[in-house]
Amino acid sequence: MILKEKSKAIGILKKVYHHANTDYETQYDGIVGYKTDFLSQEQWNILKENNLIPNKIEKWTHDDFINSFLKLKENKKLTLEFSKALFLKGITGDFPRYRQTLISFLYLQKVEEHTYIASKKYSGCAICGLPESTTEDSTHNLFTYYLGHSWNESPKHFAAELEDILQYPKPEIYEKDKELLVKLLLSIDDSDKNETPGQLEKRIAKEKLLPKTDKYKRYGILQTLAILGILPSNAEFDNQPARSDIVLPLAGWRGELGVDFQKAIEIFELKVPKKGV
Ligand SMILES: [Zn+2]
């Protein structure tokens, strides 16, 4: 299994990308590097074989990103079916790395060729949200995905993420994988009408429904469901005091909006017991 071999590389990266291991001397364009002088030759080889060399600090322009995305859009392997199967396997905890791809894929579908237009409201392009230019450590970004995080705020990380995921086969999905999602949705639907996304996360944590997650990883999974419209969102709720570490569309969910089971059934071909429908 490819991911088993990769876990060695991730174990090494955990030692490198550690807050106590920053190396201000390799700082480049505002990005802080990490010390690697303690790595053995064998550890270097493992990282190299897995294409996960630390401090892979590179400059990207808006157009670099757009070109990468347009190329990815033509890739026949990168389909909705592939991305959905990855997500289902990601939430079971078997393959936490698989959680991000569905968000990246849905973003990718909207990317069209265009030139940068500065947004008046926020920093970045008014059309696609990407920065005009940025410096990134793509291995560090991939590392967070390997730990099981997923985010919708940083499309500048999605191109490297999608390129990385192409090395994995489409996972086989069994009924029990889907049952976990059904359990999660039924639990979400059980909320009080005023429940906020932050309170929802805490409740799910208590119920121990999602293996290999922490608070932020659970936000990532819930955010994916919100992007799909399975957790309906009302942007007005975003203006009410909510947690600042939760962004739209998840920030616009409240208990009274519940779960759109019809949508969930259509997207993931779920079998939901009567109660939910
Ligand atoms: Zn743009």
Tab-separated table of C-alpha atoms and ligand atoms in Angstrom:
chain	number	residue	atom	x	y	z
A	1	MET	CA	0.000	0.000	0.000
A	2	ILE	CA	1.519	3.275	-1.077
A	3	LEU	CA	0.357	5.252	1.938
A	4	LYS	CA	1.999	2.834	4.380
A	5	GLU	CA	5.371	3.548	2.785
A	6	LYS	CA	4.601	7.231	2.850
A	7	SER	CA	3.949	7.163	6.581
A	8	LYS	CA	7.718	6.838	7.084
A	9	ALA	CA	8.272	10.050	5.147
A	10	ILE	CA	5.499	11.791	7.104
A	11	GLY	CA	7.094	10.626	10.365
A	12	ILE	CA	10.340	12.321	9.299
A	13	LEU	CA	8.513	15.500	8.257
A	14	LYS	CA	6.886	15.643	11.705
A	15	LYS	CA	10.376	16.077	13.148
A	16	VAL	CA	11.297	18.722	10.559
A	17	TYR	CA	8.102	20.804	10.540
A	18	HIS	CA	8.050	21.353	14.254
A	19	HIS	CA	7.745	24.798	15.792
A	20	ALA	CA	10.908	24.238	17.821
A	21	ASN	CA	12.822	23.371	14.669
A	22	THR	CA	12.500	26.603	12.686
A	23	ASP	CA	15.621	27.875	10.986
A	24	TYR	CA	15.589	31.625	10.465
A	25	GLU	CA	18.698	31.430	8.302
A	26	THR	CA	16.865	29.674	5.486
A	27	GLN	CA	14.162	32.335	5.536
A	28	TYR	CA	13.211	33.323	2.014
A	29	ASP	CA	10.697	35.982	1.063
A	30	GLY	CA	8.979	35.882	4.421
A	31	ILE	CA	8.822	32.075	4.565
A	32	VAL	CA	10.718	30.565	7.479
A	33	GLY	CA	12.697	27.406	6.755
A	34	TYR	CA	13.199	24.397	9.013
A	35	LYS	CA	16.443	22.743	10.123
A	36	THR	CA	17.300	19.530	8.335
A	37	ASP	CA	20.927	19.004	9.420
A	38	PHE	CA	19.904	16.215	11.817
A	39	LEU	CA	18.512	14.013	9.029
A	40	SER	CA	20.436	10.854	8.117
A	41	GLN	CA	21.223	9.956	4.515
A	42	GLU	CA	18.608	7.206	4.732
A	43	GLN	CA	15.959	9.694	5.881
A	44	TRP	CA	16.861	12.043	3.036
A	45	ASN	CA	16.499	9.185	0.591
A	46	ILE	CA	13.037	8.355	1.910
A	47	LEU	CA	11.941	11.981	1.542
A	48	LYS	CA	13.408	12.182	-1.943
A	49	GLU	CA	11.750	8.951	-3.115
A	50	ASN	CA	8.419	10.285	-1.868
A	51	ASN	CA	8.902	13.674	-3.475
A	52	LEU	CA	8.614	15.354	-0.078
A	53	ILE	CA	11.890	17.270	0.304
A	54	PRO	CA	11.491	19.854	3.093
A	55	ASN	CA	11.992	23.595	2.496
A	56	LYS	CA	10.730	23.383	-1.072
A	57	ILE	CA	10.360	27.154	-1.119
A	58	GLU	CA	9.320	28.543	-4.494
A	59	LYS	CA	7.861	31.722	-5.887
A	60	TRP	CA	4.523	31.440	-7.708
A	61	THR	CA	2.661	34.046	-9.704
A	62	HIS	CA	-1.085	34.133	-10.306
A	63	ASP	CA	-0.467	33.001	-13.905
A	64	ASP	CA	1.741	30.089	-12.769
A	65	PHE	CA	-1.180	28.858	-10.692
A	66	ILE	CA	-3.708	29.332	-13.476
A	67	ASN	CA	-1.492	27.422	-15.919
A	68	SER	CA	-1.101	24.555	-13.432
A	69	PHE	CA	-4.853	24.459	-12.827
A	70	LEU	CA	-5.691	24.500	-16.537
A	71	LYS	CA	-3.343	21.571	-17.097
A	72	LEU	CA	-4.917	19.679	-14.189
A	73	LYS	CA	-8.365	20.337	-15.633
A	74	GLU	CA	-7.403	18.259	-18.653
A	75	ASN	CA	-6.281	15.317	-16.558
A	76	LYS	CA	-8.682	12.429	-17.195
A	77	LYS	CA	-8.058	10.843	-13.804
A	78	LEU	CA	-9.193	13.910	-11.896
A	79	THR	CA	-12.951	13.364	-11.855
A	80	LEU	CA	-15.763	14.037	-9.405
A	81	GLU	CA	-16.102	10.283	-8.884
A	82	PHE	CA	-12.407	10.000	-7.959
A	83	SER	CA	-12.632	12.996	-5.586
A	84	LYS	CA	-15.802	11.745	-3.887
A	85	ALA	CA	-14.314	8.284	-3.312
A	86	LEU	CA	-11.221	9.893	-1.784
A	87	PHE	CA	-13.366	11.987	0.562
A	88	LEU	CA	-15.346	8.959	1.765
A	89	LYS	CA	-12.119	7.067	2.471
A	90	GLY	CA	-10.675	10.184	4.079
A	91	ILE	CA	-13.391	10.560	6.680
A	92	THR	CA	-13.166	6.899	7.738
A	93	GLY	CA	-9.693	7.718	9.014
A	94	ASP	CA	-8.083	5.009	6.849
A	95	PHE	CA	-6.493	7.650	4.609
A	96	PRO	CA	-6.581	11.130	6.180
A	97	ARG	CA	-4.583	12.470	3.224
A	98	TYR	CA	-7.612	11.923	0.982
A	99	ARG	CA	-9.785	14.535	2.760
A	100	GLN	CA	-8.666	17.646	0.871
A	101	THR	CA	-9.068	16.645	-2.761
A	102	LEU	CA	-12.828	17.136	-3.092
A	103	ILE	CA	-12.526	20.801	-2.035
A	104	SER	CA	-9.592	21.337	-4.419
A	105	PHE	CA	-11.433	19.579	-7.252
A	106	LEU	CA	-14.596	21.684	-6.835
A	107	TYR	CA	-12.471	24.833	-6.897
A	108	LEU	CA	-10.640	23.600	-10.000
A	109	GLN	CA	-13.917	23.269	-11.922
A	110	LYS	CA	-14.438	27.030	-11.724
A	111	VAL	CA	-10.971	28.036	-12.915
A	112	GLU	CA	-10.930	29.647	-16.362
A	113	GLU	CA	-8.126	31.351	-18.223
A	114	HIS	CA	-7.917	35.039	-17.217
A	115	THR	CA	-5.501	37.754	-16.150
A	116	TYR	CA	-5.131	38.990	-12.607
A	117	ILE	CA	-7.560	41.684	-11.463
A	118	ALA	CA	-6.913	43.027	-7.965
A	119	SER	CA	-9.949	42.689	-5.723
A	120	LYS	CA	-11.169	45.826	-3.977
A	121	LYS	CA	-12.547	43.865	-1.054
A	122	TYR	CA	-9.741	41.470	-0.117
A	123	SER	CA	-6.162	40.768	-1.081
A	124	GLY	CA	-5.926	38.624	-4.198
A	125	CYS	CA	-7.606	38.251	-7.576
A	126	ALA	CA	-11.240	39.347	-7.816
A	127	ILE	CA	-12.018	36.431	-10.152
A	128	CYS	CA	-10.310	33.447	-8.557
A	129	GLY	CA	-9.042	34.613	-5.154
A	130	LEU	CA	-5.445	33.635	-5.935
A	131	PRO	CA	-2.621	36.027	-4.957
A	132	GLU	CA	-0.777	38.056	-7.581
A	133	SER	CA	2.409	36.405	-6.378
A	134	THR	CA	3.379	34.350	-3.352
A	135	THR	CA	6.198	32.290	-1.922
A	136	GLU	CA	5.269	28.820	-0.733
A	137	ASP	CA	6.890	25.781	0.829
A	138	SER	CA	4.846	23.236	-1.082
A	139	THR	CA	6.126	20.315	1.003
A	140	HIS	CA	4.983	22.033	4.188
A	141	ASN	CA	1.556	22.609	2.622
A	142	LEU	CA	1.295	18.984	1.499
A	143	PHE	CA	2.385	17.879	4.969
A	144	THR	CA	-0.745	19.443	6.523
A	145	TYR	CA	-2.885	17.487	4.038
A	146	TYR	CA	-1.063	14.268	4.922
A	147	LEU	CA	-1.936	14.943	8.560
A	148	GLY	CA	-5.623	14.970	7.530
A	149	HIS	CA	-6.440	18.666	7.330
A	150	SER	CA	-8.648	20.160	4.643
A	151	TRP	CA	-9.297	23.838	4.050
A	152	ASN	CA	-11.165	25.968	1.536
A	153	GLU	CA	-9.431	29.285	2.277
A	154	SER	CA	-6.149	28.743	0.452
A	155	PRO	CA	-6.655	27.857	-3.222
A	156	LYS	CA	-2.969	28.696	-3.735
A	157	HIS	CA	-2.223	25.291	-2.165
A	158	PHE	CA	-4.667	23.328	-4.313
A	159	ALA	CA	-2.573	22.899	-7.470
A	160	ALA	CA	0.263	21.132	-5.611
A	161	GLU	CA	-2.333	19.116	-3.702
A	162	LEU	CA	-4.046	17.882	-6.853
A	163	GLU	CA	-0.725	17.043	-8.510
A	164	ASP	CA	0.272	15.015	-5.442
A	165	ILE	CA	-3.008	13.078	-5.208
A	166	LEU	CA	-2.730	11.830	-8.798
A	167	GLN	CA	-0.201	9.224	-7.684
A	168	TYR	CA	-2.925	7.361	-5.753
A	169	PRO	CA	-5.436	4.920	-7.232
A	170	LYS	CA	-9.171	5.546	-6.911
A	171	PRO	CA	-10.125	3.844	-3.635
A	172	GLU	CA	-12.687	1.064	-3.566
A	173	ILE	CA	-15.731	2.251	-1.591
A	174	TYR	CA	-17.722	-0.218	0.459
A	175	GLU	CA	-21.117	0.206	2.117
A	176	LYS	CA	-19.487	0.499	5.543
A	177	ASP	CA	-17.493	3.526	4.357
A	178	LYS	CA	-20.733	5.255	3.423
A	179	GLU	CA	-22.398	4.209	6.670
A	180	LEU	CA	-19.989	6.419	8.590
A	181	LEU	CA	-21.091	9.447	6.591
A	182	VAL	CA	-24.760	8.542	7.189
A	183	LYS	CA	-24.086	8.287	10.932
A	184	LEU	CA	-22.382	11.669	10.855
A	185	LEU	CA	-25.263	13.295	8.956
A	186	LEU	CA	-27.892	11.824	11.311
A	187	SER	CA	-25.910	13.149	14.232
A	188	ILE	CA	-25.624	16.608	12.669
A	189	ASP	CA	-29.378	16.589	12.024
A	190	ASP	CA	-29.947	15.952	15.714
A	191	SER	CA	-28.870	19.483	16.584
A	192	ASP	CA	-30.738	22.157	18.529
A	193	LYS	CA	-32.017	24.884	16.256
A	194	ASN	CA	-29.545	27.482	17.552
A	195	GLU	CA	-26.490	25.229	17.402
A	196	THR	CA	-23.468	26.974	15.857
A	197	PRO	CA	-20.798	25.232	13.760
A	198	GLY	CA	-18.410	25.526	16.727
A	199	GLN	CA	-20.901	23.797	19.038
A	200	LEU	CA	-21.567	21.172	16.376
A	201	GLU	CA	-17.856	20.360	16.174
A	202	LYS	CA	-17.694	19.932	19.956
A	203	ARG	CA	-20.714	17.615	19.941
A	204	ILE	CA	-19.216	15.439	17.191
A	205	ALA	CA	-15.945	15.319	19.121
A	206	LYS	CA	-17.818	14.015	22.184
A	207	GLU	CA	-19.575	11.369	20.120
A	208	LYS	CA	-16.187	10.190	18.780
A	209	LEU	CA	-17.699	9.740	15.325
A	210	LEU	CA	-14.702	10.720	13.225
A	211	PRO	CA	-11.497	8.727	13.689
A	212	LYS	CA	-8.126	10.471	13.405
A	213	THR	CA	-9.472	13.978	13.695
A	214	ASP	CA	-8.902	16.979	15.931
A	215	LYS	CA	-10.933	20.162	16.073
A	216	TYR	CA	-9.527	21.643	12.861
A	217	LYS	CA	-9.720	18.385	10.932
A	218	ARG	CA	-13.400	18.101	11.898
A	219	TYR	CA	-13.964	21.661	10.690
A	220	GLY	CA	-12.405	20.590	7.375
A	221	ILE	CA	-14.810	17.671	6.973
A	222	LEU	CA	-17.835	19.797	7.949
A	223	GLN	CA	-16.651	22.563	5.626
A	224	THR	CA	-16.555	20.090	2.724
A	225	LEU	CA	-20.162	19.086	3.474
A	226	ALA	CA	-21.112	22.780	3.564
A	227	ILE	CA	-19.445	23.443	0.200
A	228	LEU	CA	-21.456	20.558	-1.266
A	229	GLY	CA	-24.649	22.138	0.119
A	230	ILE	CA	-25.293	19.100	2.331
A	231	LEU	CA	-24.984	21.444	5.306
A	232	PRO	CA	-27.071	24.404	4.063
A	233	SER	CA	-25.619	27.833	4.650
A	234	ASN	CA	-27.129	31.234	5.223
A	235	ALA	CA	-24.506	33.945	4.733
A	236	GLU	CA	-26.373	36.230	7.148
A	237	PHE	CA	-25.350	34.014	10.027
A	238	ASP	CA	-21.741	34.849	9.233
A	239	ASN	CA	-22.344	38.337	10.649
A	240	GLN	CA	-23.461	36.996	13.995
A	241	PRO	CA	-20.751	36.343	16.548
A	242	ALA	CA	-19.356	33.029	15.461
A	243	ARG	CA	-15.895	31.591	15.818
A	244	SER	CA	-13.408	33.520	13.739
A	245	ASP	CA	-11.584	30.295	12.805
A	246	ILE	CA	-14.618	29.077	10.847
A	247	VAL	CA	-15.226	30.609	7.415
A	248	LEU	CA	-18.109	30.482	4.935
A	249	PRO	CA	-19.993	28.480	3.856
A	250	LEU	CA	-19.749	26.479	7.124
A	251	ALA	CA	-19.879	29.715	9.165
A	252	GLY	CA	-23.394	30.254	7.741
A	253	TRP	CA	-24.784	26.984	9.111
A	254	ARG	CA	-27.055	26.795	12.179
A	255	GLY	CA	-28.851	23.832	13.695
A	256	GLU	CA	-32.189	24.943	12.289
A	257	LEU	CA	-30.843	24.483	8.744
A	258	GLY	CA	-30.079	20.824	9.506
A	259	VAL	CA	-28.952	18.511	6.735
A	260	ASP	CA	-30.037	18.363	3.097
A	261	PHE	CA	-30.387	14.591	2.980
A	262	GLN	CA	-31.700	14.618	-0.574
A	263	LYS	CA	-28.482	16.236	-1.731
A	264	ALA	CA	-26.340	13.844	0.310
A	265	ILE	CA	-28.159	10.847	-1.186
A	266	GLU	CA	-27.683	12.183	-4.724
A	267	ILE	CA	-24.004	13.042	-4.328
A	268	PHE	CA	-22.798	9.989	-2.399
A	269	GLU	CA	-25.514	7.428	-3.247
A	270	LEU	CA	-26.278	6.876	0.416
A	271	LYS	CA	-28.875	4.687	2.027
A	272	VAL	CA	-30.399	6.808	4.761
A	273	PRO	CA	-32.865	5.295	7.248
A	274	LYS	CA	-36.398	6.768	7.106
A	275	LYS	CA	-35.865	9.209	9.988
A	276	GLY	CA	-33.550	11.376	7.952
A	277	VAL	CA	-35.471	11.674	4.719
B	1	ZN	ZN	-7.481	35.226	-10.927
